Coordinates of N, CA and C in Angstrom, one line a residue:
M1 N -9.0 8.9 -30.3 CA -8.3 10.1 -30.4 C -8.2 10.5 -31.8
T2 N -8.2 11.8 -32.0 CA -8.1 12.2 -33.4 C -6.6 12.4 -33.8
D3 N -6.4 12.5 -35.0 CA -5.0 12.6 -35.5 C -4.4 13.9 -35.0
K4 N -5.2 15.0 -34.9 CA -4.7 16.3 -34.4 C -4.3 16.2 -33.0
L5 N -5.1 15.5 -32.2 CA -4.8 15.4 -30.7 C -3.5 14.5 -30.5
I6 N -3.4 13.5 -31.3 CA -2.2 12.6 -31.2 C -1.0 13.4 -31.6
N7 N -1.1 14.2 -32.6 CA 0.0 15.1 -33.0 C 0.4 16.1 -32.0
E8 N -0.6 16.6 -31.3 CA -0.3 17.6 -30.2 C 0.4 16.9 -29.1
V9 N 0.0 15.7 -28.7 CA 0.6 15.0 -27.6 C 2.0 14.6 -28.0
E10 N 2.2 14.2 -29.2 CA 3.6 13.8 -29.7 C 4.5 15.1 -29.7
H11 N 3.9 16.2 -30.1 CA 4.7 17.4 -30.1 C 5.1 17.8 -28.6
K12 N 4.2 17.7 -27.7 CA 4.5 18.0 -26.3 C 5.5 17.1 -25.7
L13 N 5.4 15.8 -26.1 CA 6.4 14.8 -25.6 C 7.7 15.1 -26.2
D14 N 7.8 15.5 -27.4 CA 9.1 15.8 -28.0 C 9.7 17.0 -27.3
R15 N 8.9 18.0 -27.0 CA 9.4 19.2 -26.3 C 9.9 18.8 -24.9
L16 N 9.1 17.9 -24.2 CA 9.5 17.5 -22.9 C 10.9 16.7 -22.9
I17 N 11.0 15.8 -23.9 CA 12.2 15.1 -24.0 C 13.4 16.0 -24.3
S18 N 13.2 17.0 -25.2 CA 14.2 17.9 -25.5 C 14.6 18.7 -24.2
L19 N 13.6 19.2 -23.5 CA 13.9 19.9 -22.3 C 14.6 19.1 -21.3
C20 N 14.2 17.8 -21.1 CA 14.9 16.9 -20.2 C 16.4 16.8 -20.6
T21 N 16.6 16.6 -21.8 CA 18.0 16.4 -22.4 C 18.8 17.6 -22.1
R22 N 18.2 18.8 -22.4 CA 19.0 20.1 -22.2 C 19.3 20.3 -20.7
L23 N 18.3 19.9 -19.8 CA 18.5 20.1 -18.4 C 19.5 19.1 -17.8
Q24 N 19.6 17.9 -18.4 CA 20.6 17.0 -17.9 C 22.0 17.5 -18.3
Q25 N 22.1 18.0 -19.5 CA 23.4 18.5 -20.0 C 23.8 19.7 -19.1
E26 N 22.9 20.6 -18.8 CA 23.2 21.7 -18.0 C 23.6 21.3 -16.6
N27 N 22.9 20.3 -16.1 CA 23.2 19.8 -14.8 C 24.6 19.2 -14.7
E28 N 25.0 18.4 -15.7 CA 26.3 17.9 -15.8 C 27.4 19.0 -15.9
S29 N 27.1 20.0 -16.6 CA 28.0 21.1 -16.8 C 28.2 21.8 -15.4
L30 N 27.1 22.1 -14.7 CA 27.1 22.7 -13.4 C 27.9 21.9 -12.4
R31 N 27.7 20.6 -12.4 CA 28.4 19.7 -11.5 C 29.9 19.8 -11.8
A32 N 30.3 19.8 -13.0 CA 31.7 19.9 -13.4 C 32.3 21.2 -12.9
E33 N 31.5 22.3 -13.2 CA 32.0 23.6 -12.8 C 32.1 23.7 -11.3
K34 N 31.2 23.1 -10.5 CA 31.2 23.1 -9.1 C 32.5 22.4 -8.6
S35 N 32.8 21.3 -9.2 CA 34.0 20.5 -8.9 C 35.3 21.4 -9.1
E36 N 35.3 22.1 -10.2 CA 36.5 22.9 -10.5 C 36.6 24.0 -9.5
W37 N 35.5 24.7 -9.1 CA 35.5 25.7 -8.1 C 36.0 25.2 -6.7
Q38 N 35.5 24.0 -6.4 CA 35.9 23.4 -5.1 C 37.4 23.1 -5.1
Q39 N 38.0 22.6 -6.2 CA 39.4 22.4 -6.3 C 40.2 23.7 -6.2
E40 N 39.7 24.7 -6.9 CA 40.4 26.0 -6.9 C 40.3 26.6 -5.4
R41 N 39.2 26.4 -4.8 CA 39.1 26.9 -3.4 C 40.1 26.1 -2.5
T42 N 40.3 24.9 -2.7 CA 41.2 24.1 -1.9 C 42.7 24.6 -2.1
R43 N 43.0 24.8 -3.4 CA 44.3 25.3 -3.8 C 44.6 26.7 -3.1
L44 N 43.6 27.6 -3.2 CA 43.7 28.9 -2.6 C 43.9 28.8 -1.1
I45 N 43.1 28.0 -0.4 CA 43.3 27.8 1.0 C 44.7 27.3 1.4
E46 N 45.2 26.4 0.6 CA 46.6 25.9 0.8 C 47.6 27.0 0.6
K47 N 47.4 27.8 -0.4 CA 48.3 28.9 -0.7 C 48.3 30.0 0.4
N48 N 47.1 30.2 0.9 CA 46.9 31.2 2.0 C 47.6 30.7 3.2
Q49 N 47.4 29.4 3.5 CA 48.1 28.9 4.7 C 49.6 29.0 4.6
L50 N 50.1 28.7 3.4 CA 51.6 28.8 3.2 C 52.0 30.2 3.4
A51 N 51.3 31.2 2.8 CA 51.7 32.6 3.0 C 51.6 33.0 4.5
R52 N 50.6 32.5 5.2 CA 50.5 32.9 6.6 C 51.7 32.3 7.4
T53 N 52.0 31.1 7.1 CA 53.2 30.5 7.8 C 54.5 31.2 7.5
R54 N 54.6 31.6 6.3 CA 55.9 32.4 5.9 C 55.9 33.8 6.6
V55 N 54.7 34.4 6.6 CA 54.7 35.8 7.3 C 54.9 35.6 8.8
E56 N 54.3 34.6 9.4 CA 54.6 34.4 10.8 C 56.0 34.1 11.1
A57 N 56.7 33.3 10.2 CA 58.1 33.0 10.4 C 58.9 34.3 10.3
M58 N 58.6 35.2 9.3 CA 59.3 36.5 9.1 C 59.1 37.3 10.4
I59 N 57.9 37.4 10.9 CA 57.7 38.2 12.1 C 58.5 37.7 13.3
E60 N 58.5 36.4 13.4 CA 59.3 35.8 14.5 C 60.8 36.1 14.3
R61 N 61.3 36.0 13.1 CA 62.7 36.4 12.9 C 63.0 37.9 13.2
L62 N 62.0 38.7 12.9 CA 62.2 40.2 13.2 C 62.2 40.4 14.7
R63 N 61.3 39.7 15.4 CA 61.3 39.8 16.9 C 62.6 39.3 17.5
N64 N 63.1 38.2 16.9 CA 64.4 37.7 17.5 C 65.5 38.7 17.2
M65 N 65.5 39.4 16.1 CA 66.5 40.4 15.8 C 66.5 41.5 16.7
E66 N 65.3 41.9 17.1 CA 65.1 43.0 18.1 C 65.6 42.7 19.5
A67 N 65.5 41.4 19.8 CA 65.9 41.0 21.2 C 67.4 41.0 21.4

């Protein structure tokens, strides 16, 4: 192999290593973001259920007042 060819291969390997590193970091970031969104979704579902329960209780009280 010539020096030029070896340099080209080294350059391509460096680029691949850099790309792999960047993709790993991006993947970690996306996984963390996904986890945060899932936690937020769980909190919102719980809040929605609590609000639904309260509204249903208010409706029941109003029905009892009418009777």
